[in-house]
mmCIF file of C-alpha atoms and ligand atoms in Angstrom:
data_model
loop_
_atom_site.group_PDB
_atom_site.id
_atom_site.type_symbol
_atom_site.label_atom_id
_atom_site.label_comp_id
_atom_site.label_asym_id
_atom_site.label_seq_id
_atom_site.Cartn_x
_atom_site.Cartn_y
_atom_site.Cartn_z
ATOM 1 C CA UNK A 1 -11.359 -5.690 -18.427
ATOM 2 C CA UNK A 2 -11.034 -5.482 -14.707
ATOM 3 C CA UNK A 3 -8.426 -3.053 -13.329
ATOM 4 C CA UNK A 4 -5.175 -4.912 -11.961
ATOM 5 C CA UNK A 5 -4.866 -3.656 -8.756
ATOM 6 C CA UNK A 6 -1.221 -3.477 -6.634
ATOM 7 C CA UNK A 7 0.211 -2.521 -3.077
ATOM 8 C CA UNK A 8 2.767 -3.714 -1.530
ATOM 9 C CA UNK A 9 3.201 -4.125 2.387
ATOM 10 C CA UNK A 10 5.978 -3.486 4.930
ATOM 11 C CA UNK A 11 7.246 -6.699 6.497
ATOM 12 C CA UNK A 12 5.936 -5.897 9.940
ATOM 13 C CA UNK A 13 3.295 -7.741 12.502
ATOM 14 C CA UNK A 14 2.807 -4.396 14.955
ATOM 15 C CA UNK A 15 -0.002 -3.141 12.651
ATOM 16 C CA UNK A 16 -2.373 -0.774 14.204
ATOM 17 C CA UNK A 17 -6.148 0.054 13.900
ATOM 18 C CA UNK A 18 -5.052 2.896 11.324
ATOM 19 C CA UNK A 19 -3.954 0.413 8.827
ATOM 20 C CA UNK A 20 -5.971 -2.539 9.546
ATOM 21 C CA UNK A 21 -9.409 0.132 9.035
ATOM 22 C CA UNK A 22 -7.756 2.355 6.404
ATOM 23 C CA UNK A 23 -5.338 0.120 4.282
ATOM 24 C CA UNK A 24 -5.728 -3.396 4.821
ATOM 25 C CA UNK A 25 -9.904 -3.866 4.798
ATOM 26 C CA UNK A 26 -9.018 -1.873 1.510
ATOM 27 C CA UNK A 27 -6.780 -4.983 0.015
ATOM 28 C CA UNK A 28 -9.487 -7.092 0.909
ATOM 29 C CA UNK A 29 -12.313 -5.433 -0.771
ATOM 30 C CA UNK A 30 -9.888 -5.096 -3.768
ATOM 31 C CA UNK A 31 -9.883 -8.827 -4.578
ATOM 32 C CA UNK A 32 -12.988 -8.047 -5.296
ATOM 33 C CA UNK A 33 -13.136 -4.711 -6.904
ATOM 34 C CA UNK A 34 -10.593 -5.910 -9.504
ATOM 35 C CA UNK A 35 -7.662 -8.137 -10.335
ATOM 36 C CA UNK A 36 -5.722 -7.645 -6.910
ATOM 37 C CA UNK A 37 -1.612 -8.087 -6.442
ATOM 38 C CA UNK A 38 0.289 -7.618 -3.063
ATOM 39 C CA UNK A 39 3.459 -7.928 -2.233
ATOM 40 C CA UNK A 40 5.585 -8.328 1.256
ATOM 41 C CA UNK A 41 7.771 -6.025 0.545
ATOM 42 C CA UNK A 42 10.918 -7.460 2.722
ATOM 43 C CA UNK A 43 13.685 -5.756 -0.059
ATOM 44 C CA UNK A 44 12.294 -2.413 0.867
ATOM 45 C CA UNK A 45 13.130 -3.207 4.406
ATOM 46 C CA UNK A 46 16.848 -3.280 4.046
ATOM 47 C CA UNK A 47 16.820 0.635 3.620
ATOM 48 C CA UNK A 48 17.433 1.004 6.402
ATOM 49 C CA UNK A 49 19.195 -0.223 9.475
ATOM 50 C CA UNK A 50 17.236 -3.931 10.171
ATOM 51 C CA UNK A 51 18.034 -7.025 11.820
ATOM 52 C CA UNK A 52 18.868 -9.819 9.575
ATOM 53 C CA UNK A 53 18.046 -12.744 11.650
ATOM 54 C CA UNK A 54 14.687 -11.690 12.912
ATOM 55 C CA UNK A 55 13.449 -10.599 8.683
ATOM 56 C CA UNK A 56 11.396 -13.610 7.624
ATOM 57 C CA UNK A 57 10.125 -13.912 11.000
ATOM 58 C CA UNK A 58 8.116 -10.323 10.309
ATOM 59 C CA UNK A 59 7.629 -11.474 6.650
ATOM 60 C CA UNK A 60 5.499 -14.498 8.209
ATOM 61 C CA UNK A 61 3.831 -12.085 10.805
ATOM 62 C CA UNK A 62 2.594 -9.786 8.237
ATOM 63 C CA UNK A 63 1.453 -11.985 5.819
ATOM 64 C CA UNK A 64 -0.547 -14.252 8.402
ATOM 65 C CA UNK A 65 -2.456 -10.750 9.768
ATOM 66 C CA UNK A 66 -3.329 -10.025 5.810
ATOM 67 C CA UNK A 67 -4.637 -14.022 5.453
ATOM 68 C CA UNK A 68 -5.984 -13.606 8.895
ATOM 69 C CA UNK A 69 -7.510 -10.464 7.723
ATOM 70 C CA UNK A 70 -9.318 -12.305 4.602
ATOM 71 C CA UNK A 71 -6.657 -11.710 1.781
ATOM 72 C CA UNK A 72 -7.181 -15.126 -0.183
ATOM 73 C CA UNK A 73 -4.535 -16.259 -2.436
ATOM 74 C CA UNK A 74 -7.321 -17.957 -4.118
ATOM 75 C CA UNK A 75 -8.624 -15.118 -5.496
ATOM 76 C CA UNK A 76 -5.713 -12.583 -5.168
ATOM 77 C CA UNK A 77 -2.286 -12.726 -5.826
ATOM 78 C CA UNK A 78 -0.079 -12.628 -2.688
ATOM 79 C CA UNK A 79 3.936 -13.217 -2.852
ATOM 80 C CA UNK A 80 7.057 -11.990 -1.237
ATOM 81 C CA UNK A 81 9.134 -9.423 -3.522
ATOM 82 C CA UNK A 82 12.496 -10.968 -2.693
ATOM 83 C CA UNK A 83 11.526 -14.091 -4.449
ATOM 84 C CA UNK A 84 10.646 -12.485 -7.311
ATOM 85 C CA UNK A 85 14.156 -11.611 -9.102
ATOM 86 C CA UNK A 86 12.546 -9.122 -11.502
ATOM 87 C CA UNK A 87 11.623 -6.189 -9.386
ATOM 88 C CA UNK A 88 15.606 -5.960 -9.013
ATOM 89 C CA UNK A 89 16.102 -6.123 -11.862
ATOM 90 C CA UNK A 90 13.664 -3.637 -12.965
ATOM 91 C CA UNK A 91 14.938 -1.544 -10.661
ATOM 92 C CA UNK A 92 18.195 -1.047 -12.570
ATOM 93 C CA UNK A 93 16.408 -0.855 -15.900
ATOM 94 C CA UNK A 94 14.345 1.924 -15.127
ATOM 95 C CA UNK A 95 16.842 4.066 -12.458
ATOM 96 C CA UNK A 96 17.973 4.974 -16.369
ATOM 97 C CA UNK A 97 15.024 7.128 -16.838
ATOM 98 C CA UNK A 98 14.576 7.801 -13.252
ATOM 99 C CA UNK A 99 15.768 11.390 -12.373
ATOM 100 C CA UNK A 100 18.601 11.642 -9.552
ATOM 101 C CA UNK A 101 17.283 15.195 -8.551
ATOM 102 C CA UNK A 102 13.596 13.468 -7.980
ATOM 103 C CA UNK A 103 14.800 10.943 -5.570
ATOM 104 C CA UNK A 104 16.765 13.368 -3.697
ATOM 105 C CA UNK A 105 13.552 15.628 -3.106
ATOM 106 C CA UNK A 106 11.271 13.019 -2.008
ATOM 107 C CA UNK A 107 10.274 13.492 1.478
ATOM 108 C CA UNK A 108 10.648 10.426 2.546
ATOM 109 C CA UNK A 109 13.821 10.175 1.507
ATOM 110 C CA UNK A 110 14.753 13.394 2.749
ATOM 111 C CA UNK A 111 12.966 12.579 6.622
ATOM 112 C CA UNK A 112 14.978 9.432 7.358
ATOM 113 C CA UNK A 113 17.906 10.549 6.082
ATOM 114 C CA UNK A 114 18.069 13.296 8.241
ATOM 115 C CA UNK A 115 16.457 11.086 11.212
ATOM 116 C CA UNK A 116 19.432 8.464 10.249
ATOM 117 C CA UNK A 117 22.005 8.231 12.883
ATOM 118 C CA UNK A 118 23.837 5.205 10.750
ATOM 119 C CA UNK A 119 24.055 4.602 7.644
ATOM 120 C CA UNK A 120 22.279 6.570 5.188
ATOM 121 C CA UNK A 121 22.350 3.782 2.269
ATOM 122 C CA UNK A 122 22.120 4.614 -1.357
ATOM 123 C CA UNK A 123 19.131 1.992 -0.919
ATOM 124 C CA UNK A 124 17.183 4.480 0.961
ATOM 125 C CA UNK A 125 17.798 6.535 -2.149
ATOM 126 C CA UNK A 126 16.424 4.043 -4.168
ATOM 127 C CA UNK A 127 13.618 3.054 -2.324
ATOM 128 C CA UNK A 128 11.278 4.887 -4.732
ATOM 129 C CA UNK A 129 12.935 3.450 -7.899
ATOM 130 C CA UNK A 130 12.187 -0.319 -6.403
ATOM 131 C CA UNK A 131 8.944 0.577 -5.428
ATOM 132 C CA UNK A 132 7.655 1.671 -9.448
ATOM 133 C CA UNK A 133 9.562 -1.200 -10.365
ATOM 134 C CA UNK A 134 7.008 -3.460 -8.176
ATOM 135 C CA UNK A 135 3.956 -1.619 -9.582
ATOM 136 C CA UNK A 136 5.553 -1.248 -13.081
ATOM 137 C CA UNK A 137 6.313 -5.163 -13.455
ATOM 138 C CA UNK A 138 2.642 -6.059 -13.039
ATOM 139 C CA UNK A 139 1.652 -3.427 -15.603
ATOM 140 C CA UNK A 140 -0.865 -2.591 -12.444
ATOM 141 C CA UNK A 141 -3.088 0.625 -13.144
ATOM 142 C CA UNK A 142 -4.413 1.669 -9.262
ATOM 143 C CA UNK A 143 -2.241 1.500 -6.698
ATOM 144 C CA UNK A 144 -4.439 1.881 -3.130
ATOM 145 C CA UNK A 145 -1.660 3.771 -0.790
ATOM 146 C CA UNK A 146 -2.017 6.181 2.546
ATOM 147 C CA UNK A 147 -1.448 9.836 1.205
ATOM 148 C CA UNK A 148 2.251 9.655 2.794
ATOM 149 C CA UNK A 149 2.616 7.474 -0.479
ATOM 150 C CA UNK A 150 1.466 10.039 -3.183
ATOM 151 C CA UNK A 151 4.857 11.474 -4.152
ATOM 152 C CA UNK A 152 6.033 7.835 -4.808
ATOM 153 C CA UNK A 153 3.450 7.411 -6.683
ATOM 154 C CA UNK A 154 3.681 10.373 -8.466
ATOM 155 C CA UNK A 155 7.462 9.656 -9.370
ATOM 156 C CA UNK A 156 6.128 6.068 -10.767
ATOM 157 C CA UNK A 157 4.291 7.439 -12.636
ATOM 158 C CA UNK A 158 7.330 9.816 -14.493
ATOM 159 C CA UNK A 159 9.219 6.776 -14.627
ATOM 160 C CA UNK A 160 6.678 4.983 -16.709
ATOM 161 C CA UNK A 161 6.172 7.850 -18.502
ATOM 162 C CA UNK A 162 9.752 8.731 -19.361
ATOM 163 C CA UNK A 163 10.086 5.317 -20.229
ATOM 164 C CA UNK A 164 7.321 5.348 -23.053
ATOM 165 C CA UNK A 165 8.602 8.469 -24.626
ATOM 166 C CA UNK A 166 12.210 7.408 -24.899
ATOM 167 C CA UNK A 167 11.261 3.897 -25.412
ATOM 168 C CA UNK A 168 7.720 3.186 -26.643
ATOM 169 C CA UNK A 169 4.745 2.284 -25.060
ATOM 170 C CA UNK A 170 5.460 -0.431 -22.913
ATOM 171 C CA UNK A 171 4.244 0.477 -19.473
ATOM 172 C CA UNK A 172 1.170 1.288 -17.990
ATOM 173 C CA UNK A 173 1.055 4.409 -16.411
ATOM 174 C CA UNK A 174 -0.219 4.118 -12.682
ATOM 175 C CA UNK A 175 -2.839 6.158 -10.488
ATOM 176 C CA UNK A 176 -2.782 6.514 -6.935
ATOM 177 C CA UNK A 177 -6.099 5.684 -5.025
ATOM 178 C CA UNK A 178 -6.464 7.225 -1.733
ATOM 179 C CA UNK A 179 -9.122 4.654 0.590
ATOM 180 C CA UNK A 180 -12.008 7.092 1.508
ATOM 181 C CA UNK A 181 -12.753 5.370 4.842
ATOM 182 C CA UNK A 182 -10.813 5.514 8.158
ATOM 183 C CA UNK A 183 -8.212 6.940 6.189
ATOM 184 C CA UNK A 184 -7.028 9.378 9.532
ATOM 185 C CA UNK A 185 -7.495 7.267 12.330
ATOM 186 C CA UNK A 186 -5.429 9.328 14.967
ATOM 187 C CA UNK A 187 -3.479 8.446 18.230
ATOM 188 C CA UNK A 188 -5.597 8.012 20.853
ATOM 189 C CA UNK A 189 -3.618 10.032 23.074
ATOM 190 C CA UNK A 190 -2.407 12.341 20.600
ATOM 191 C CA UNK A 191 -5.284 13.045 18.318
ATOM 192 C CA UNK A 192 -3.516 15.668 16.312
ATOM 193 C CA UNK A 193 -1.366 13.381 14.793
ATOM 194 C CA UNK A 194 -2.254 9.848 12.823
ATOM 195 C CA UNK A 195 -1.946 6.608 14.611
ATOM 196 C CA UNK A 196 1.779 4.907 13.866
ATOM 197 C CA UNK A 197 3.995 2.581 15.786
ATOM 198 C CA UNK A 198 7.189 4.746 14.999
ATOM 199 C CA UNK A 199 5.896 8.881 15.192
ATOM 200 C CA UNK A 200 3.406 8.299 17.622
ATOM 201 C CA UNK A 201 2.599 7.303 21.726
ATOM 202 C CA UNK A 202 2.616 3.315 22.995
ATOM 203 C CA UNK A 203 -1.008 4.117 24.700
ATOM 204 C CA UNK A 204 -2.794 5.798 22.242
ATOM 205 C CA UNK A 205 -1.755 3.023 19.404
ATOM 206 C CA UNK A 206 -3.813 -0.045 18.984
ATOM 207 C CA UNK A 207 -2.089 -2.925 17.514
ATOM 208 C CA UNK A 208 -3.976 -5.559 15.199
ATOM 209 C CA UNK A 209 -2.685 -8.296 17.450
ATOM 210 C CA UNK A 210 -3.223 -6.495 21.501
ATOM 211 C CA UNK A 211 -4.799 -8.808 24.177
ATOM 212 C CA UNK A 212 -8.602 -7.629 24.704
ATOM 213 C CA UNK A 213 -7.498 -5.960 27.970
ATOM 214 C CA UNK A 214 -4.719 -3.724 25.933
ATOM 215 C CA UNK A 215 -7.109 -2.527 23.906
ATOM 216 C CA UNK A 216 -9.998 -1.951 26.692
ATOM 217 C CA UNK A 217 -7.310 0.119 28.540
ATOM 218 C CA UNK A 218 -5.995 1.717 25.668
ATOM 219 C CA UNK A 219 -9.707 3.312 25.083
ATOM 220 C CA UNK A 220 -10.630 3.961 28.425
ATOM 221 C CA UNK A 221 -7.651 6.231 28.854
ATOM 222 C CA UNK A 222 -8.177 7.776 25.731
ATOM 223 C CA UNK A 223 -7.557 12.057 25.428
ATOM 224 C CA UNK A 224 -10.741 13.461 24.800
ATOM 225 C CA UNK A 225 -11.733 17.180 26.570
ATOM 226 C CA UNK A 226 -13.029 19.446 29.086
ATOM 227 C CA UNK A 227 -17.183 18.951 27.921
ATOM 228 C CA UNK A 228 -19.203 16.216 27.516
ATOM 229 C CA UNK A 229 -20.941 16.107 24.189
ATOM 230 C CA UNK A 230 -20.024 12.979 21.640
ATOM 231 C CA UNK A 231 -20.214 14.752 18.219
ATOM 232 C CA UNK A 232 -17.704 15.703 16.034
ATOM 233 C CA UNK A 233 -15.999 19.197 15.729
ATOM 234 C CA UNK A 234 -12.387 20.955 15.046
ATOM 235 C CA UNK A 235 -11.900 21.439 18.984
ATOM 236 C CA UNK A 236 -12.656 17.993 19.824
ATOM 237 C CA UNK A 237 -10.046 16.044 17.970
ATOM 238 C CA UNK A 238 -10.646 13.161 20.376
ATOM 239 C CA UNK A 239 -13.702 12.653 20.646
ATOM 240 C CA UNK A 240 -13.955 12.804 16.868
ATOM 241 C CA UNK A 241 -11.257 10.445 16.164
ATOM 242 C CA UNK A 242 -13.302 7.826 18.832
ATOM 243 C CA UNK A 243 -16.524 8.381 16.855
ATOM 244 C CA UNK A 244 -14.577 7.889 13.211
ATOM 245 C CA UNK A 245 -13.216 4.634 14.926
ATOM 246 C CA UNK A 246 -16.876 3.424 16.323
ATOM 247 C CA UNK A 247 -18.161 4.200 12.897
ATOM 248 C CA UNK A 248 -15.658 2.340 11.125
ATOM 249 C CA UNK A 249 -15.733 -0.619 13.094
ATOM 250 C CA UNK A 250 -19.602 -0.864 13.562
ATOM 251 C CA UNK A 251 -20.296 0.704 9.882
ATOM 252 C CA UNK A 252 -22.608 2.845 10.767
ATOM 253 C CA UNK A 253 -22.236 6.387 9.709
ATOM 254 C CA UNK A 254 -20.649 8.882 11.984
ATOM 255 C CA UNK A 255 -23.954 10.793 12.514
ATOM 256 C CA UNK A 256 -25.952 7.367 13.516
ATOM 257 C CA UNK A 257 -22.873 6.893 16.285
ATOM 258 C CA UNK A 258 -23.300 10.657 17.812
ATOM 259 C CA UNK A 259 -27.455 10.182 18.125
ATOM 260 C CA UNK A 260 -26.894 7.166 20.026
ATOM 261 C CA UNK A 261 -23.989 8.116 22.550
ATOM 262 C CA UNK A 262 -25.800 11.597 22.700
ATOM 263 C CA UNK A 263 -25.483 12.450 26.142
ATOM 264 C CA UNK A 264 -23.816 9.393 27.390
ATOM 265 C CA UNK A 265 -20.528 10.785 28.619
ATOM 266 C CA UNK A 266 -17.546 10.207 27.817
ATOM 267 C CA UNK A 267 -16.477 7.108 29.529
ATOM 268 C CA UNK A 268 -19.279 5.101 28.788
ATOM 269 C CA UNK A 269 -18.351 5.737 24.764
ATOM 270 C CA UNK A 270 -14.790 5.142 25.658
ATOM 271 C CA UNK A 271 -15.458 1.742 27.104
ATOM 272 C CA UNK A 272 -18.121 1.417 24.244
ATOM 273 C CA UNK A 273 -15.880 2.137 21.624
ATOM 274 C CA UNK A 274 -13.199 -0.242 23.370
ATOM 275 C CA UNK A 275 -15.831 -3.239 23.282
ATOM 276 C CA UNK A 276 -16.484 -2.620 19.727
ATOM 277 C CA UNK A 277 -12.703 -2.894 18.835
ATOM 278 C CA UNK A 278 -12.146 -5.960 21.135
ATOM 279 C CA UNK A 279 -15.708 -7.290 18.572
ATOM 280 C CA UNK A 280 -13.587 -6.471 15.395
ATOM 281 C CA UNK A 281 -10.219 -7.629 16.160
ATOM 282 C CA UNK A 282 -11.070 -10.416 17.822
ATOM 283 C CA UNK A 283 -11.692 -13.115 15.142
ATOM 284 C CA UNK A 284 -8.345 -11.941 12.872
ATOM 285 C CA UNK A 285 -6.323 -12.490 16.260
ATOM 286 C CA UNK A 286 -7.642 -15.779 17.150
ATOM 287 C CA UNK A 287 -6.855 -16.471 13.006
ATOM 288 C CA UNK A 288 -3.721 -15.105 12.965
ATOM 289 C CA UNK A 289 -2.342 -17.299 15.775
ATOM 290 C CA UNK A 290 -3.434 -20.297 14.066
ATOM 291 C CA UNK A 291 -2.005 -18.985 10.146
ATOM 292 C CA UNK A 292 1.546 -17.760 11.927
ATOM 293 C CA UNK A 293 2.236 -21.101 13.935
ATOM 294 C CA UNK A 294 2.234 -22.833 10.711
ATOM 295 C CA UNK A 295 5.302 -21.714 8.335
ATOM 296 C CA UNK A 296 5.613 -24.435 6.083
ATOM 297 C CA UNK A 297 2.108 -23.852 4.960
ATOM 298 C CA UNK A 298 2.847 -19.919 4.709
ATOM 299 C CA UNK A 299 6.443 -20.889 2.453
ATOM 300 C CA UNK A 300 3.620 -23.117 0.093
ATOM 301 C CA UNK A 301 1.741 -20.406 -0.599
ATOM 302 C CA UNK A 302 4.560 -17.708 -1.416
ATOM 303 C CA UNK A 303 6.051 -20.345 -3.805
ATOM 304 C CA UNK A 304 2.543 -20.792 -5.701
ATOM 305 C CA UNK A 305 2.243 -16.910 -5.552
ATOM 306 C CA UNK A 306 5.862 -16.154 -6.724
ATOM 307 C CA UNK A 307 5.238 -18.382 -9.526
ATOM 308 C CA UNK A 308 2.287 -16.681 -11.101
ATOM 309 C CA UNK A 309 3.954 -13.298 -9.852
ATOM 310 C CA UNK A 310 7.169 -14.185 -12.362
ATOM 311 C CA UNK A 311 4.923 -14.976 -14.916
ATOM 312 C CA UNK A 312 3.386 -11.716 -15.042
ATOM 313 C CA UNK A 313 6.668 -9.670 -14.499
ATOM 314 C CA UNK A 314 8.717 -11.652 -16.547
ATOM 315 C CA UNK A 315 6.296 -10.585 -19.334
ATOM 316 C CA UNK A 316 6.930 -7.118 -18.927
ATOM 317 C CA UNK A 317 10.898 -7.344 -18.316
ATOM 318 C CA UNK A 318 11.269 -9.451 -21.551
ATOM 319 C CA UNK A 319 9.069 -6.619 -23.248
ATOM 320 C CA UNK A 320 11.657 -3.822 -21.060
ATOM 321 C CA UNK A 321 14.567 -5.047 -21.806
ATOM 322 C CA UNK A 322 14.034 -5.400 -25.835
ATOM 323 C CA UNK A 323 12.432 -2.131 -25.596
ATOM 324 C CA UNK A 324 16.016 -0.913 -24.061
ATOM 325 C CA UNK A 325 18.071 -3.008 -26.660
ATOM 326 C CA UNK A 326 19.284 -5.990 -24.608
ATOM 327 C CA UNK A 327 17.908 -9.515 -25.305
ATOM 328 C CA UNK A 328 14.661 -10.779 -24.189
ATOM 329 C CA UNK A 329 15.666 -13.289 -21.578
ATOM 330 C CA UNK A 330 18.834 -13.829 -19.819
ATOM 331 C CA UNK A 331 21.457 -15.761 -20.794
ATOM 332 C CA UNK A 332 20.467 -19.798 -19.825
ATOM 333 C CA UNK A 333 16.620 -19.255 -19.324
HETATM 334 N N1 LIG B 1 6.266 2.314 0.251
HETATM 335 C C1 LIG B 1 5.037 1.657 0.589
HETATM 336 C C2 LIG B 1 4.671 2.014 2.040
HETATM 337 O O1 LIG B 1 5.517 2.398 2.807
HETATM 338 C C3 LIG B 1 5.148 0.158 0.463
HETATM 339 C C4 LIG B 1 5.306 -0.262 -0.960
HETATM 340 C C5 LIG B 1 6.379 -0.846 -1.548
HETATM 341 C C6 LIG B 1 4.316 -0.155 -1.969
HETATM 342 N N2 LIG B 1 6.141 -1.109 -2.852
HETATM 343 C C7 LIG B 1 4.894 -0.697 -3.150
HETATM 344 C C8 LIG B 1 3.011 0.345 -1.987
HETATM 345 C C9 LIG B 1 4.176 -0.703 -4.348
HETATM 346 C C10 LIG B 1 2.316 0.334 -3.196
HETATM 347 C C11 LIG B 1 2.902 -0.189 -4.344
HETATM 348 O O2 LIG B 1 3.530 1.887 2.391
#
């Protein structure tokens, strides 16, 4: 049997090079590695502070980078969570075996609650408890997160656990799978820390969706250092992050990129590099512009997807909930 295969996204359109190369070329080569799920994950985004008005709009920006991107409903399954009643419910079921002191010590948990200047909501709390619920329902066995992820996977995968021992085999117990490639592409002007849209700078981040001439300048102003060699090494964090990217985008190893910009300079990679970006993000921008003006056609395919989604989970909550001594189904289904 093929593995089943889940992830869920965050509904958001500013993706950067760092998760288009290291997460979401990883969903697409999982449709067809195995049987692939994933998820918009707009409930998730409601831990904290959002803006209600503007929440499907990112729902439809995310998912028409992933289709733009080559996810294909066709062969994988792609839904939103919110229209998919069971992961709440789940959620509930299994917060019974879910330890309170856990959640608390999750770092995630325990970073933007401190960052939190409003609310800190019992939801951000929670967030972990949803998130096993949405691997849980799908009885999914690799999960293919960043490493920032690994504690809430880890914590899935006591839930499931807990719940076979006190209940009896009825979930399958999850394993975290780390993407090998491009999985530390750093800020470009701030190489010691990974690429992000909220902990790192405007310049150094490339965003999925920049005009050609963003990205060009993004690269040529790129941090590198006082020499001139293109190769990789612990004092260069620059220049090493700018060959990982080449490498990645080109796939060509890292080595084959350093013999050929050997003795270049450093702004002929840059603007090298740059051009080689503009090459690989140029076709899912011109795509994604034509999948995002189209909504109607984006709210057909989440209502195909949710209905083979609730299939699946609805499986595994009728299973849950007899396993926990409540009826199969609700009440009038
Ligand atoms: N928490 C994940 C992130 O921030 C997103 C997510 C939600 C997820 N549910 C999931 C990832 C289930 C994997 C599986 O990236």
């Amino acid at each position: 049997m093929s593995e089943r295969i889940f992830s869920g996204i965050q509904p958001t359109g500013r993706k950067h090079l760092g998760n288009y190369i290291g997460a979401i070329t990883q969903y697409v080569a999982g449709q067809d590695r195995g049987e692939a799920i994933y998820c918009v994950v707009d409930l998730h985004a409601i831990s904290v502070p959002y803006d209600a008005s503007a929440l499907q709009s990112s729902v439809y920006d995310v998912a028409a980078v992933l289709l733009a991107a080559g996810l294909d409903p066709e062969r994988c399954l792609f839904f939103r969570q919110s229209d998919v009643q069971e992961h709440t419910e789940l959620t509930w079921l299994l917060s019974s075996v879910t330890a309170y002191g856990d959640l608390t010590r999750m770092h995630q948990f325990k970073e933007k609650s401190a960052s939190q200047r409003e609310l800190v909501s019992a939801a951000l709390l929670y967030y972990p408890v949803l998130m096993a619920a949405d691997v849980l329902a799908y009885r999914a066995r690799e999960v293919p997160v960043g490493d920032d992820q690994r504690q809430h996977v880890e914590l899935m995968r006591d839930i499931a656990e807990r719940f076979n021992a006190r209940f009896g085999e009825t979930l399958v117990v999850p394993e975290h799978r780390i993407p090998e490639v491009g999985a530390r592409i750093m800020d470009l002007q701030m190489p010691e820390r990974k690429m992000s849209t909220t902990g790192g700078t405007p310049q150094g981040t490339v965003l999925v969706l920049d005009a050609p001439n963003t990205v060009l300048k993004k690269f040529r102003s790129a941090v590198t250092d006082s020499g001139t060699e293109v190769r990789r090494a612990p004092d260069k964090p620059g220049v090493s992050n700018l060959i990982e990217i080449l490498s990645a985008v080109t796939r060509r190893t890292p080595e084959a990129v350093e013999a050929e910009f050997d003795g270049s300079g450093y702004g002929a990679f840059k603007t090298a590099v740059g051009e080689a970006v503009i090459e690989y993000l140029t076709p899912v921008r011109e795509r994604y512009h034509e999948l995002r003006s189209d909504e109607a056609e984006l709210e057909r395919m989440f209502a195909l997807g949710a209905d083979k989604a609730r299939a699946i989970a609805g499986e595994t909550l009728a299973d849950v909930r007899t396993a926990m001594g409540f009826r199969a189904v609700r009440a009038g289904q």
